[in-house]
CSV table of C-alpha atoms (C1' of nucleotides) in Angstrom, one decimal:
chain,number,residue,atom,x,y,z
R,1,MET,CA,0.1,0.1,0.1
R,2,ASP,CA,3.2,2.6,-0.5
R,3,THR,CA,1.8,5.8,-2.0
R,4,THR,CA,4.4,6.2,-4.6
R,5,GLN,CA,4.3,2.6,-5.7
R,6,ARG,CA,0.3,3.0,-6.0
R,7,THR,CA,0.8,6.1,-8.0
R,8,ASP,CA,3.3,4.5,-10.5
R,9,GLN,CA,0.9,1.5,-10.9
R,10,GLN,CA,-2.0,4.0,-11.5
R,11,ARG,CA,0.2,6.0,-13.9
R,12,SER,CA,1.1,3.0,-15.8
R,13,ALA,CA,-2.5,1.8,-16.2
R,14,ASP,CA,-3.6,5.5,-17.0
R,15,ARG,CA,-1.0,5.2,-19.7
R,16,ARG,CA,-2.0,2.0,-20.9
R,17,ARG,CA,-5.7,3.2,-20.9
R,18,ARG,CA,-4.9,5.9,-23.1
R,19,GLU,CA,-3.0,3.9,-25.6
R,20,LEU,CA,-6.0,1.4,-25.8
R,21,LEU,CA,-8.1,4.5,-26.4
R,22,GLU,CA,-5.8,5.6,-29.1
R,23,ALA,CA,-5.9,2.3,-30.7
R,24,ALA,CA,-9.4,2.0,-30.4
R,25,ASP,CA,-9.8,5.4,-32.0
R,26,ARG,CA,-7.6,4.4,-34.7
R,27,VAL,CA,-9.7,1.4,-35.6
R,28,VAL,CA,-12.8,3.2,-35.3
R,29,LEU,CA,-11.5,5.8,-37.6
R,30,ARG,CA,-10.8,3.0,-40.0
R,31,ASP,CA,-13.7,0.4,-39.8
R,32,GLY,CA,-16.4,2.7,-38.8
R,33,PRO,CA,-18.8,2.0,-35.9
R,34,LYS,CA,-18.8,-1.7,-36.8
R,35,ALA,CA,-15.6,-2.1,-35.1
R,36,SER,CA,-15.3,-5.0,-32.9
R,37,MET,CA,-13.8,-5.6,-29.6
R,38,ASN,CA,-11.5,-8.2,-31.2
R,39,ALA,CA,-10.4,-5.8,-34.0
R,40,ILE,CA,-9.8,-2.9,-31.3
R,41,ALA,CA,-7.8,-5.3,-29.3
R,42,ALA,CA,-5.7,-6.7,-32.4
R,43,GLU,CA,-4.7,-2.9,-33.3
R,44,ALA,CA,-3.6,-2.2,-29.8
R,45,GLY,CA,-1.4,-5.3,-29.9
R,46,ILE,CA,-3.3,-7.2,-27.4
R,47,THR,CA,-6.4,-9.3,-26.7
R,48,LYS,CA,-9.8,-9.0,-25.6
R,49,PRO,CA,-9.7,-9.5,-22.0
R,50,ILE,CA,-7.4,-6.8,-21.3
R,51,LEU,CA,-10.0,-4.4,-22.9
R,52,TYR,CA,-12.4,-5.9,-20.8
R,53,ARG,CA,-10.2,-5.3,-17.7
R,54,HIS,CA,-9.6,-1.8,-18.5
R,55,PHE,CA,-13.3,-0.8,-19.4
R,56,GLY,CA,-15.5,-3.3,-18.2
R,57,ASP,CA,-17.7,-3.8,-21.2
R,58,LYS,CA,-18.0,-2.4,-24.6
R,59,GLY,CA,-20.0,0.3,-23.3
R,60,GLY,CA,-17.4,1.5,-21.0
R,61,LEU,CA,-14.9,1.5,-23.6
R,62,TYR,CA,-17.5,3.5,-25.9
R,63,ALA,CA,-18.2,5.8,-23.0
R,64,ALA,CA,-14.3,6.3,-22.4
R,65,LEU,CA,-13.9,7.0,-26.1
R,66,ALA,CA,-16.8,9.2,-26.6
R,67,LYS,CA,-15.9,11.3,-23.4
R,68,ARG,CA,-12.4,12.2,-25.0
R,69,HIS,CA,-14.2,13.5,-28.0
R,70,THR,CA,-17.2,15.0,-26.4
R,71,ASP,CA,-14.9,16.9,-24.0
R,72,ALA,CA,-12.8,18.1,-26.9
R,73,LEU,CA,-15.8,19.3,-28.5
R,74,LEU,CA,-17.3,20.9,-25.7
R,75,GLY,CA,-14.1,22.7,-24.8
R,76,ALA,CA,-14.3,24.3,-28.4
R,77,LEU,CA,-17.7,25.1,-28.2
R,78,ARG,CA,-17.2,26.9,-25.0
R,79,ALA,CA,-14.6,28.9,-26.4
R,80,ALA,CA,-16.6,29.9,-29.3
R,81,LEU,CA,-19.1,30.8,-26.9
R,82,ASP,CA,-17.2,32.6,-24.6
R,83,ALA,CA,-15.6,34.6,-27.2
R,84,PRO,CA,-15.8,38.5,-26.9
R,85,ALA,CA,-18.4,39.4,-29.5
R,86,GLU,CA,-22.0,40.3,-30.1
R,87,ARG,CA,-24.5,37.3,-29.5
R,88,ARG,CA,-25.3,36.7,-32.9
R,89,GLU,CA,-21.5,36.4,-33.8
R,90,ARG,CA,-21.2,34.0,-30.7
R,91,VAL,CA,-24.0,31.9,-31.9
R,92,GLU,CA,-22.9,31.8,-35.4
R,93,ALA,CA,-19.3,30.8,-34.2
R,94,THR,CA,-20.6,28.2,-32.1
R,95,LEU,CA,-22.6,26.8,-34.9
R,96,ASP,CA,-19.7,26.9,-37.1
R,97,THR,CA,-17.3,25.4,-34.6
R,98,TYR,CA,-19.6,22.5,-34.1
R,99,LEU,CA,-20.3,22.1,-38.0
R,100,ALA,CA,-16.4,22.4,-38.6
R,101,ALA,CA,-15.8,19.6,-36.0
R,102,ILE,CA,-18.1,17.3,-37.8
R,103,GLU,CA,-17.0,18.1,-41.0
R,104,ALA,CA,-13.4,17.6,-40.1
R,105,ARG,CA,-13.9,14.1,-38.7
R,106,PRO,CA,-17.0,12.5,-40.0
R,107,GLN,CA,-16.0,9.2,-39.2
R,108,VAL,CA,-15.6,10.0,-35.5
R,109,TYR,CA,-18.7,12.1,-35.8
R,110,ARG,CA,-20.9,9.1,-37.3
R,111,PHE,CA,-19.1,6.8,-34.8
R,112,LEU,CA,-20.3,8.8,-31.9
R,113,MET,CA,-23.8,9.5,-33.2
R,114,HIS,CA,-24.6,6.8,-35.5
R,115,PRO,CA,-24.8,3.1,-34.3
R,116,SER,CA,-23.3,0.9,-37.1
R,117,GLU,CA,-24.3,2.2,-40.5
R,118,GLY,CA,-21.6,0.2,-42.1
R,119,GLY,CA,-21.6,-2.9,-44.3
R,120,THR,CA,-23.5,-5.6,-42.5
R,121,PRO,CA,-27.2,-5.2,-42.1
R,122,SER,CA,-26.6,-7.5,-38.9
R,123,ASP,CA,-25.4,-5.0,-36.3
R,124,GLN,CA,-23.2,-6.0,-33.3
R,125,GLY,CA,-22.0,-2.5,-33.6
R,126,PHE,CA,-21.9,0.0,-30.7
R,127,ASP,CA,-24.8,0.7,-28.8
R,128,VAL,CA,-25.3,4.5,-29.4
R,129,GLY,CA,-28.6,5.0,-27.9
R,130,ALA,CA,-27.2,4.5,-24.5
R,131,TYR,CA,-24.4,6.8,-25.1
R,132,SER,CA,-24.8,9.4,-27.9
R,133,PHE,CA,-27.7,10.9,-26.2
R,134,PRO,CA,-26.0,11.7,-23.1
R,135,LEU,CA,-23.6,13.3,-25.5
R,136,LEU,CA,-26.4,15.6,-26.8
R,137,ARG,CA,-27.3,16.0,-23.5
R,138,ARG,CA,-24.3,17.1,-22.0
R,139,MET,CA,-24.0,19.6,-25.0
R,140,GLY,CA,-27.7,20.7,-24.2
R,141,GLU,CA,-27.1,21.1,-20.5
R,142,GLU,CA,-24.0,23.0,-20.9
R,143,LEU,CA,-25.6,25.4,-23.5
R,144,ALA,CA,-28.5,25.6,-20.9
R,145,ASP,CA,-26.0,26.6,-18.2
R,146,VAL,CA,-24.5,29.3,-20.5
R,147,ILE,CA,-27.8,30.7,-21.4
R,148,GLU,CA,-29.2,30.8,-18.1
R,149,GLU,CA,-25.9,32.5,-17.2
R,150,ARG,CA,-25.7,35.3,-19.9
R,151,VAL,CA,-29.2,35.8,-21.0
R,152,ASP,CA,-32.1,37.6,-19.2
R,153,LEU,CA,-35.0,35.6,-19.6
R,154,GLY,CA,-37.3,37.1,-16.6
R,155,PRO,CA,-39.0,34.5,-14.4
R,156,ASP,CA,-38.9,30.8,-15.3
R,157,SER,CA,-35.3,31.5,-16.8
R,158,GLN,CA,-34.0,28.2,-15.5
R,159,ARG,CA,-36.7,25.9,-17.2
R,160,LEU,CA,-36.7,28.3,-20.3
R,161,ALA,CA,-32.8,28.0,-20.5
R,162,ARG,CA,-32.8,24.2,-20.3
R,163,VAL,CA,-35.5,23.8,-22.9
R,164,TRP,CA,-33.6,26.2,-25.2
R,165,GLY,CA,-30.3,24.6,-24.7
R,166,HIS,CA,-31.5,21.1,-25.8
R,167,GLY,CA,-33.6,22.4,-28.3
R,168,ILE,CA,-30.9,24.4,-29.9
R,169,VAL,CA,-28.5,21.5,-29.6
R,170,GLY,CA,-31.1,19.1,-31.2
R,171,MET,CA,-31.5,21.6,-34.0
R,172,MET,CA,-27.9,22.1,-34.8
R,173,HIS,CA,-27.3,18.1,-34.5
R,174,ALA,CA,-30.0,17.3,-36.8
R,175,ALA,CA,-29.5,19.9,-39.4
R,176,GLY,CA,-25.7,19.1,-39.0
R,177,ASP,CA,-26.4,15.5,-39.8
R,178,TRP,CA,-28.4,16.0,-42.6
R,179,TRP,CA,-26.2,18.4,-44.0
R,180,LEU,CA,-23.3,16.2,-43.5
R,181,GLY,CA,-25.2,13.5,-45.7
R,182,GLU,CA,-26.2,15.7,-48.6
R,183,ARG,CA,-23.7,18.8,-48.5
R,184,PRO,CA,-26.4,20.6,-49.9
R,185,CYS,CA,-24.7,24.0,-49.4
R,186,SER,CA,-21.8,25.6,-47.8
R,187,ARG,CA,-20.9,25.6,-44.1
R,188,ALA,CA,-21.4,29.4,-43.9
R,189,ASP,CA,-24.7,29.0,-45.8
R,190,LEU,CA,-26.1,26.4,-43.3
R,191,VAL,CA,-24.9,28.7,-40.2
R,192,ARG,CA,-26.4,31.6,-41.3
R,193,ALA,CA,-29.8,29.8,-42.2
R,194,LEU,CA,-29.7,28.3,-38.7
R,195,ALA,CA,-28.9,31.8,-37.0
R,196,ASP,CA,-31.6,33.1,-39.0
R,197,LEU,CA,-34.0,30.6,-37.6
R,198,LEU,CA,-33.0,31.3,-34.2
R,199,TRP,CA,-33.0,35.1,-34.6
R,200,GLY,CA,-36.8,34.6,-35.6
R,201,ARG,CA,-36.9,34.9,-39.3
R,202,LEU,CA,-39.6,32.2,-39.2
R,203,ALA,CA,-41.8,34.3,-37.4
R,204,ALA,CA,-40.9,37.7,-39.4
R,205,ALA,CA,-41.4,35.9,-43.0
R,206,GLY,CA,-44.5,36.6,-44.6
R,207,ASP,CA,-47.1,34.5,-46.0
R,208,ARG,CA,-46.9,32.9,-49.6
R,209,ALA,CA,-49.4,33.4,-52.0
R,210,GLY,CA,-52.6,31.2,-51.7
R,211,GLY,CA,-53.7,31.1,-48.0
R,212,PRO,CA,-52.5,31.6,-44.5
R,213,GLY,CA,-49.0,30.4,-44.1
R,214,PHE,CA,-47.1,27.9,-42.1
H,1,MET,CA,-49.8,-16.1,-64.2
H,2,ASP,CA,-53.6,-15.3,-63.9
H,3,THR,CA,-53.9,-11.9,-62.5
H,4,THR,CA,-56.9,-12.8,-60.0
H,5,GLN,CA,-54.7,-15.5,-58.4
H,6,ARG,CA,-51.9,-13.2,-58.3
H,7,THR,CA,-53.9,-10.6,-56.6
H,8,ASP,CA,-55.0,-13.4,-54.2
H,9,GLN,CA,-51.6,-14.3,-53.3
H,10,GLN,CA,-50.7,-10.8,-52.7
H,11,ARG,CA,-53.4,-10.4,-50.4
H,12,SER,CA,-52.7,-13.0,-48.5
H,13,ALA,CA,-49.2,-12.2,-48.2
H,14,ASP,CA,-50.1,-8.8,-47.2
H,15,ARG,CA,-52.6,-9.8,-44.6
H,16,ARG,CA,-49.8,-12.1,-43.2
H,17,ARG,CA,-47.3,-9.3,-43.4
H,18,ARG,CA,-49.6,-6.9,-41.4
H,19,GLU,CA,-50.2,-9.7,-38.8
H,20,LEU,CA,-46.6,-10.3,-38.2
H,21,LEU,CA,-46.1,-6.5,-38.0
H,22,GLU,CA,-48.7,-6.4,-35.3
H,23,ALA,CA,-47.1,-9.3,-33.3
H,24,ALA,CA,-43.6,-7.4,-33.8
H,25,ASP,CA,-45.5,-4.2,-32.5
H,26,ARG,CA,-46.7,-6.1,-29.4
H,27,VAL,CA,-43.3,-7.5,-28.4
H,28,VAL,CA,-41.5,-4.4,-29.1
H,29,LEU,CA,-44.0,-2.7,-26.8
H,30,ARG,CA,-43.6,-5.4,-24.2
H,31,ASP,CA,-39.7,-6.0,-24.3
H,32,GLY,CA,-38.7,-2.8,-25.5
H,33,PRO,CA,-36.2,-2.6,-28.2
H,34,LYS,CA,-34.0,-5.6,-27.3
H,35,ALA,CA,-36.8,-7.7,-28.6
H,36,SER,CA,-35.3,-10.7,-30.8
H,37,MET,CA,-36.4,-12.0,-33.9
H,38,ASN,CA,-37.1,-15.5,-32.2
H,39,ALA,CA,-39.3,-13.5,-29.5
H,40,ILE,CA,-41.1,-11.7,-32.2
H,41,ALA,CA,-41.7,-15.1,-34.3
H,42,ALA,CA,-42.9,-16.7,-31.1
H,43,GLU,CA,-45.3,-14.1,-30.6
H,44,ALA,CA,-46.5,-14.2,-34.0
H,45,GLY,CA,-47.0,-18.1,-33.5
H,46,ILE,CA,-44.4,-18.9,-36.2
H,47,THR,CA,-40.6,-19.1,-36.4
H,48,LYS,CA,-37.9,-17.1,-37.5
H,49,PRO,CA,-37.5,-18.0,-41.2
H,50,ILE,CA,-40.7,-16.8,-41.9
H,51,LEU,CA,-39.8,-13.4,-40.6
H,52,TYR,CA,-37.0,-13.6,-43.0
H,53,ARG,CA,-38.7,-14.6,-46.0
H,54,HIS,CA,-41.2,-11.5,-45.5
H,55,PHE,CA,-38.8,-8.9,-44.4
H,56,GLY,CA,-35.5,-10.0,-45.6
H,57,ASP,CA,-33.6,-9.3,-42.7
H,58,LYS,CA,-33.9,-7.6,-39.2
H,59,GLY,CA,-33.4,-4.3,-40.7
H,60,GLY,CA,-36.1,-4.8,-43.2
H,61,LEU,CA,-38.7,-5.8,-40.4
H,62,TYR,CA,-37.5,-2.6,-38.7
H,63,ALA,CA,-37.9,-0.5,-41.4
H,64,ALA,CA,-41.6,-1.6,-41.9
H,65,LEU,CA,-42.3,-1.1,-38.4
H,66,ALA,CA,-41.0,2.2,-38.3
H,67,LYS,CA,-42.7,2.9,-41.5
H,68,ARG,CA,-46.0,2.2,-40.0
H,69,HIS,CA,-45.5,4.7,-36.8
H,70,THR,CA,-44.0,7.4,-38.8
H,71,ASP,CA,-46.7,7.4,-41.3
H,72,ALA,CA,-49.2,7.4,-38.7
H,73,LEU,CA,-47.1,10.3,-36.8
H,74,LEU,CA,-46.4,12.3,-40.0
H,75,GLY,CA,-50.4,12.1,-40.8
H,76,ALA,CA,-51.0,13.9,-37.5
H,77,LEU,CA,-48.4,16.2,-37.8
H,78,ARG,CA,-49.4,17.3,-41.3
H,79,ALA,CA,-53.0,17.5,-40.0
H,80,ALA,CA,-52.0,20.3,-37.2
H,81,LEU,CA,-49.7,21.8,-39.9
H,82,ASP,CA,-52.8,22.3,-42.2
H,83,ALA,CA,-55.3,23.2,-39.6
H,84,PRO,CA,-56.8,26.9,-40.2
H,85,ALA,CA,-55.0,29.1,-37.9
H,86,GLU,CA,-52.2,31.6,-37.5
H,87,ARG,CA,-49.0,30.4,-37.9
H,88,ARG,CA,-47.9,30.5,-34.5
H,89,GLU,CA,-50.6,28.5,-33.5
H,90,ARG,CA,-49.9,25.9,-35.9
H,91,VAL,CA,-46.6,25.5,-34.8
H,92,GLU,CA,-47.6,25.2,-31.4
H,93,ALA,CA,-50.3,22.7,-32.5
H,94,THR,CA,-47.6,20.7,-34.3
H,95,LEU,CA,-45.3,20.6,-31.6
H,96,ASP,CA,-48.0,19.5,-29.2
H,97,THR,CA,-49.1,16.8,-31.5
H,98,TYR,CA,-45.4,15.5,-31.6
H,99,LEU,CA,-44.9,15.8,-27.8
H,100,ALA,CA,-48.3,14.1,-27.2
H,101,ALA,CA,-47.5,11.2,-29.4
H,102,ILE,CA,-44.3,10.2,-27.7
H,103,GLU,CA,-45.7,11.2,-24.3
H,104,ALA,CA,-48.7,8.7,-25.2
H,105,ARG,CA,-46.4,6.0,-26.4
H,106,PRO,CA,-43.1,6.3,-24.8
H,107,GLN,CA,-42.0,2.5,-25.6
H,108,VAL,CA,-42.8,2.9,-29.3
H,109,TYR,CA,-41.0,6.2,-29.3
H,110,ARG,CA,-38.1,4.7,-27.5
H,111,PHE,CA,-37.9,2.0,-29.8
H,112,LEU,CA,-38.1,4.1,-32.9
H,113,MET,CA,-35.5,6.7,-31.6
H,114,HIS,CA,-33.3,5.0,-29.3
H,115,PRO,CA,-31.6,1.6,-29.9
H,116,SER,CA,-31.8,-0.8,-27.1
H,117,GLU,CA,-31.5,1.0,-23.8
H,118,GLY,CA,-32.9,-2.0,-22.1
H,119,GLY,CA,-31.4,-4.3,-19.6
H,120,THR,CA,-28.1,-5.7,-21.0
H,121,PRO,CA,-25.4,-3.5,-21.7
H,122,SER,CA,-24.6,-5.8,-24.7
H,123,ASP,CA,-26.9,-4.7,-27.4
H,124,GLN,CA,-28.0,-7.3,-30.2
H,125,GLY,CA,-31.0,-4.6,-30.4
H,126,PHE,CA,-32.2,-3.0,-33.3
H,127,ASP,CA,-30.1,-1.1,-35.3
H,128,VAL,CA,-31.7,2.5,-35.0
H,129,GLY,CA,-28.6,4.5,-36.6
H,130,ALA,CA,-29.7,3.3,-40.0
H,131,TYR,CA,-33.3,3.7,-39.6
H,132,SER,CA,-34.1,6.4,-36.8
H,133,PHE,CA,-32.4,9.0,-38.7
H,134,PRO,CA,-34.5,8.4,-41.7
H,135,LEU,CA,-37.4,8.9,-39.8
H,136,LEU,CA,-36.1,12.2,-38.6
H,137,ARG,CA,-35.0,13.0,-42.1
H,138,ARG,CA,-38.5,12.1,-43.4
H,139,MET,CA,-40.1,14.5,-40.9
H,140,GLY,CA,-37.6,17.1,-42.0
H,141,GLU,CA,-38.3,16.9,-45.3
H,142,GLU,CA,-42.0,17.1,-44.7
H,143,LEU,CA,-41.9,20.1,-42.6
H,144,ALA,CA,-39.4,21.8,-45.1
H,145,ASP,CA,-41.8,20.9,-48.0
H,146,VAL,CA,-44.5,22.7,-45.9
H,147,ILE,CA,-42.3,25.7,-45.0
H,148,GLU,CA,-41.5,26.1,-48.5
H,149,GLU,CA,-44.8,26.0,-49.6
H,150,ARG,CA,-46.4,28.2,-47.3
H,151,VAL,CA,-43.8,30.9,-46.2
H,152,ASP,CA,-42.2,33.3,-48.3
H,153,LEU,CA,-38.5,33.6,-47.9
H,154,GLY,CA,-37.4,35.3,-50.7
H,155,PRO,CA,-34.4,33.8,-52.8
H,156,ASP,CA,-32.9,30.9,-51.7
H,157,SER,CA,-36.2,29.9,-50.3
H,158,GLN,CA,-35.7,26.0,-51.1
H,159,ARG,CA,-32.3,25.7,-49.5
H,160,LEU,CA,-33.4,27.7,-46.3
H,161,ALA,CA,-36.7,25.8,-46.1
H,162,ARG,CA,-34.7,22.4,-45.9
H,163,VAL,CA,-32.4,23.8,-43.3
H,164,TRP,CA,-35.0,24.9,-41.3
H,165,GLY,CA,-37.3,22.0,-41.8
H,166,HIS,CA,-34.4,19.6,-40.5
H,167,GLY,CA,-33.3,22.1,-37.8
H,168,ILE,CA,-36.9,22.3,-36.5
H,169,VAL,CA,-37.4,18.6,-36.2
H,170,GLY,CA,-34.1,18.1,-34.6
H,171,MET,CA,-35.0,20.7,-32.0
H,172,MET,CA,-38.3,19.2,-31.4
H,173,HIS,CA,-36.7,15.8,-31.0
H,174,ALA,CA,-34.0,16.8,-28.7
H,175,ALA,CA,-36.1,18.7,-26.6
H,176,GLY,CA,-38.8,16.1,-26.6
H,177,ASP,CA,-36.4,13.3,-25.7
H,178,TRP,CA,-35.1,15.3,-22.7
H,179,TRP,CA,-38.6,16.3,-21.6
H,180,LEU,CA,-39.6,12.7,-21.9
H,181,GLY,CA,-36.8,11.5,-19.7
H,182,GLU,CA,-36.9,14.2,-17.0
H,183,ARG,CA,-40.2,15.7,-17.2
H,184,PRO,CA,-39.2,18.9,-15.9
H,185,CYS,CA,-42.3,20.6,-16.8
H,186,SER,CA,-45.7,20.2,-18.5
H,187,ARG,CA,-46.3,19.6,-22.1
H,188,ALA,CA,-47.6,23.1,-22.6
H,189,ASP,CA,-45.0,24.7,-20.9
H,190,LEU,CA,-42.4,22.9,-23.1
H,191,VAL,CA,-44.5,23.8,-26.4
H,192,ARG,CA,-44.3,27.6,-25.3
H,193,ALA,CA,-40.9,27.4,-24.6
H,194,LEU,CA,-40.0,25.8,-27.9
H,195,ALA,CA,-42.4,28.2,-30.0
H,196,ASP,CA,-40.8,31.4,-28.2
H,197,LEU,CA,-37.2,30.0,-29.1
H,198,LEU,CA,-38.7,29.9,-32.6
H,199,TRP,CA,-40.2,33.2,-32.4
H,200,GLY,CA,-36.7,34.8,-32.0
H,201,ARG,CA,-37.0,35.5,-28.1
H,202,LEU,CA,-33.4,34.3,-27.6
H,203,ALA,CA,-32.5,37.2,-29.8
H,204,ALA,CA,-34.8,39.5,-28.3
H,205,ALA,CA,-33.8,39.0,-24.7
H,206,GLY,CA,-31.4,41.3,-23.0
H,207,ASP,CA,-28.1,40.5,-21.7
H,208,ARG,CA,-27.7,39.7,-18.0
H,209,ALA,CA,-25.7,41.6,-15.7
H,210,GLY,CA,-22.2,40.9,-15.8
H,211,GLY,CA,-20.8,41.4,-19.5
H,212,PRO,CA,-22.0,40.6,-23.0
H,213,GLY,CA,-24.5,38.0,-23.1
H,214,PHE,CA,-24.6,34.6,-24.9
E,1,DG,C1',15.1,-20.2,-4.3
E,2,DG,C1',10.3,-19.6,-3.7
E,3,DC,C1',5.9,-16.5,-3.8
E,4,DT,C1',2.9,-13.2,-4.7
E,5,DA,C1',1.0,-10.0,-8.1
E,6,DC,C1',0.3,-8.3,-12.5
E,7,DG,C1',0.0,-8.2,-17.8
E,8,DG,C1',-1.0,-11.5,-21.1
E,9,DT,C1',-2.9,-15.7,-23.5
E,10,DT,C1',-5.9,-19.5,-24.9
E,11,DA,C1',-10.0,-21.3,-25.0
E,12,DC,C1',-14.5,-21.3,-24.1
E,13,DC,C1',-19.9,-19.8,-23.2
E,14,DG,C1',-24.1,-18.0,-24.5
E,15,DC,C1',-26.6,-15.8,-27.3
E,16,DA,C1',-28.7,-13.5,-31.4
E,17,DA,C1',-29.0,-12.9,-36.7
E,18,DG,C1',-29.1,-15.5,-40.7
E,19,DT,C1',-29.6,-19.6,-43.8
E,20,DA,C1',-30.0,-24.5,-45.7
E,21,DA,C1',-32.3,-28.4,-46.0
E,22,DC,C1',-36.1,-30.6,-45.3
E,23,DA,C1',-41.6,-31.6,-44.5
E,24,DC,C1',-46.4,-31.0,-45.4
E,25,DA,C1',-50.6,-29.4,-47.5
E,26,DT,C1',-52.9,-28.0,-51.6
E,27,DG,C1',-54.6,-27.4,-56.1
E,28,DA,C1',-53.6,-28.4,-61.2
E,29,DG,C1',-52.6,-31.2,-65.3
E,30,DT,C1',-52.6,-35.7,-67.1
G,1,DA,C1',-56.6,-41.5,-59.0
G,2,DC,C1',-51.3,-40.2,-59.3
G,3,DT,C1',-48.0,-36.8,-59.5
G,4,DC,C1',-45.9,-32.7,-59.3
G,5,DA,C1',-45.2,-27.7,-58.6
G,6,DT,C1',-45.7,-24.1,-55.1
G,7,DG,C1',-45.9,-21.7,-51.1
G,8,DT,C1',-46.0,-22.3,-46.0
G,9,DG,C1',-43.8,-24.0,-42.3
G,10,DT,C1',-40.3,-26.4,-39.4
G,11,DT,C1',-35.9,-28.3,-37.6
G,12,DA,C1',-31.2,-27.6,-37.2
G,13,DC,C1',-27.4,-25.5,-38.3
G,14,DT,C1',-23.4,-21.8,-39.1
G,15,DT,C1',-21.1,-17.7,-38.2
G,16,DG,C1',-19.9,-14.1,-35.4
G,17,DC,C1',-20.1,-11.3,-31.6
G,18,DG,C1',-19.8,-9.8,-26.5
G,19,DG,C1',-18.1,-11.5,-22.4
G,20,DT,C1',-15.6,-14.8,-19.1
G,21,DA,C1',-12.6,-18.6,-16.4
G,22,DA,C1',-8.9,-20.6,-16.3
G,23,DC,C1',-4.6,-20.7,-17.3
G,24,DC,C1',0.8,-18.8,-18.2
G,25,DG,C1',5.1,-16.1,-17.6
G,26,DT,C1',7.8,-12.9,-15.6
G,27,DA,C1',9.0,-9.2,-12.4
G,28,DG,C1',10.2,-7.9,-8.0
G,29,DC,C1',10.4,-8.9,-2.7
G,30,DC,C1',11.3,-12.0,1.2
DNA sequence: GGCTACGGTTACCGCAAGTAACACATGAGT
DNA sequence: ACTCATGTGTTACTTGCGGTAACCGTAGCC
C-alpha cells in the first residue's frame, strides 16, 4: 500500500488506458462504428480480456472514447461561446465550430452519433442509444448553463434556458447530420440559415400566396 | 400468371405481413427495443425463417415497423400543420401533437429513436442508426416542404426551408427526448418555450448583468 | 530459491442474426 | 387417382459477436 508505488501503478494503468483508447480511435476511424472488440484489441497489439479489464464492457470503452471526443468538442464550443463578440456572432461561431468539427472528422462523428451504419446489416456494433444521447444531453446542459448565465429571460429563466439548450443543440445536431449527408450548401450558408432561424426569421417572414402560411 | 390468382396471393401475403407487424409491435411494446427475432416470431405464433422470408432481414422488419409509426405520426403532424389558424398556433399545435404522441407511447418512441437502452449492456438490439435517422429525415423533409410551400422566404427559399425543416425537427426531437426523460415541466410549457425560441425570443432577450450576453 | 502480483493468452460459453435443407399441404394437369 | 409444382412451415445448423474463466510467464520482494 505504498503511496508512491500505488501512484506508479496508477500511472502505468492510465498510460495503458490512453494507449488503448488511441488504438480504439484508430480502428474506429478506419472500420467505422462496426469495429469489434477483437479488432480493437488486435490494433492495440493485445487481446480482448485486457480491454475488458480496463473498460468493463463495450459500453465502458465506448463511454471513455465518447468522453474524449465530447470533452474536446465541448471545450471548443465553450471557447466559441465565450469569445468577446455580439450574441449573434457568438451563436454563429458556435454553430460553425460544431459543424467544422463534424465536417473535419465525419468518421468520428458518425461513430459517436450513428450506431453502425456500415456494411453488414446485422449490427453487433456499438450501442449508441445509451451513449450518443448522453453526448447530446451534455451539450444541451452546457448550453443551457451558458444561456441561463448570460441571457436575461425573466422568471422561469432556468426552465426556459434548459429547454432552449437542448432544443438548440438538437437543431444543430439534426441540421448538421443532414448537411453532412447531403452537402446541399456551404458551411457558412448553413450557419447563416440556422442563425436566421434562431433570430426569429420564421416568425417574421410573410405568407406565401395561396392562403394563411405555415 | 393469372392476374386474379396473383392478387389473391399478394393479398394473403399482405395480410400475413400485417399480422406479423402487429405481433412485432406487441413484443416491441412489451420487451422494449431488445426484442429478438425469435421472440417476435414466437409472438406471431411462427418461427424465424418466415420473418426473414417476409422482411429480408432485421433491418427490413425494423424499417417496415418504423414506417407504420412514422406514417401515422406524419399524418397527425400534417393535420396540425394544415389546420386553419395563425402560424404561431399551427407551430404550437404541431409541436404539441408530436410531444403528445411520444408522451402517449414512450415505448414505441424509444424503440423508434433509441436503440436498445434496455437491460443488458450488450446490445443485439435493433440498429436504429440506420433507421431512426431516416425517420427524422422524413419529418425534416416534410416540414421543409410545408415551409417552402407556405412561407415566403425570398430567394434561396428552397435551401432555407430544408435547413429549417431539419433544424426544427431536430430541435423538437432533442427537446422532446430530454423532456420525456426528465419531465421538468408540463407539455404546454415546453411547447410555449420552444415556440418562443422559434419566435426569436433568444435574439430579443436582453443581456444579463455581468458582461455581454450569450 | 520460492512466492505473490500483475500483464497476458487461450479456449470457451451464451446468444442472436441469418440460412440451408427438409416436411407438409393443396390445387392443377394428365 | 397419381403426380408434381408451389407456397408455408419447421428443425437444425453456421457464423460471429460480447463476455468470461482458467491458465501462463515474468518481475520484484522476502
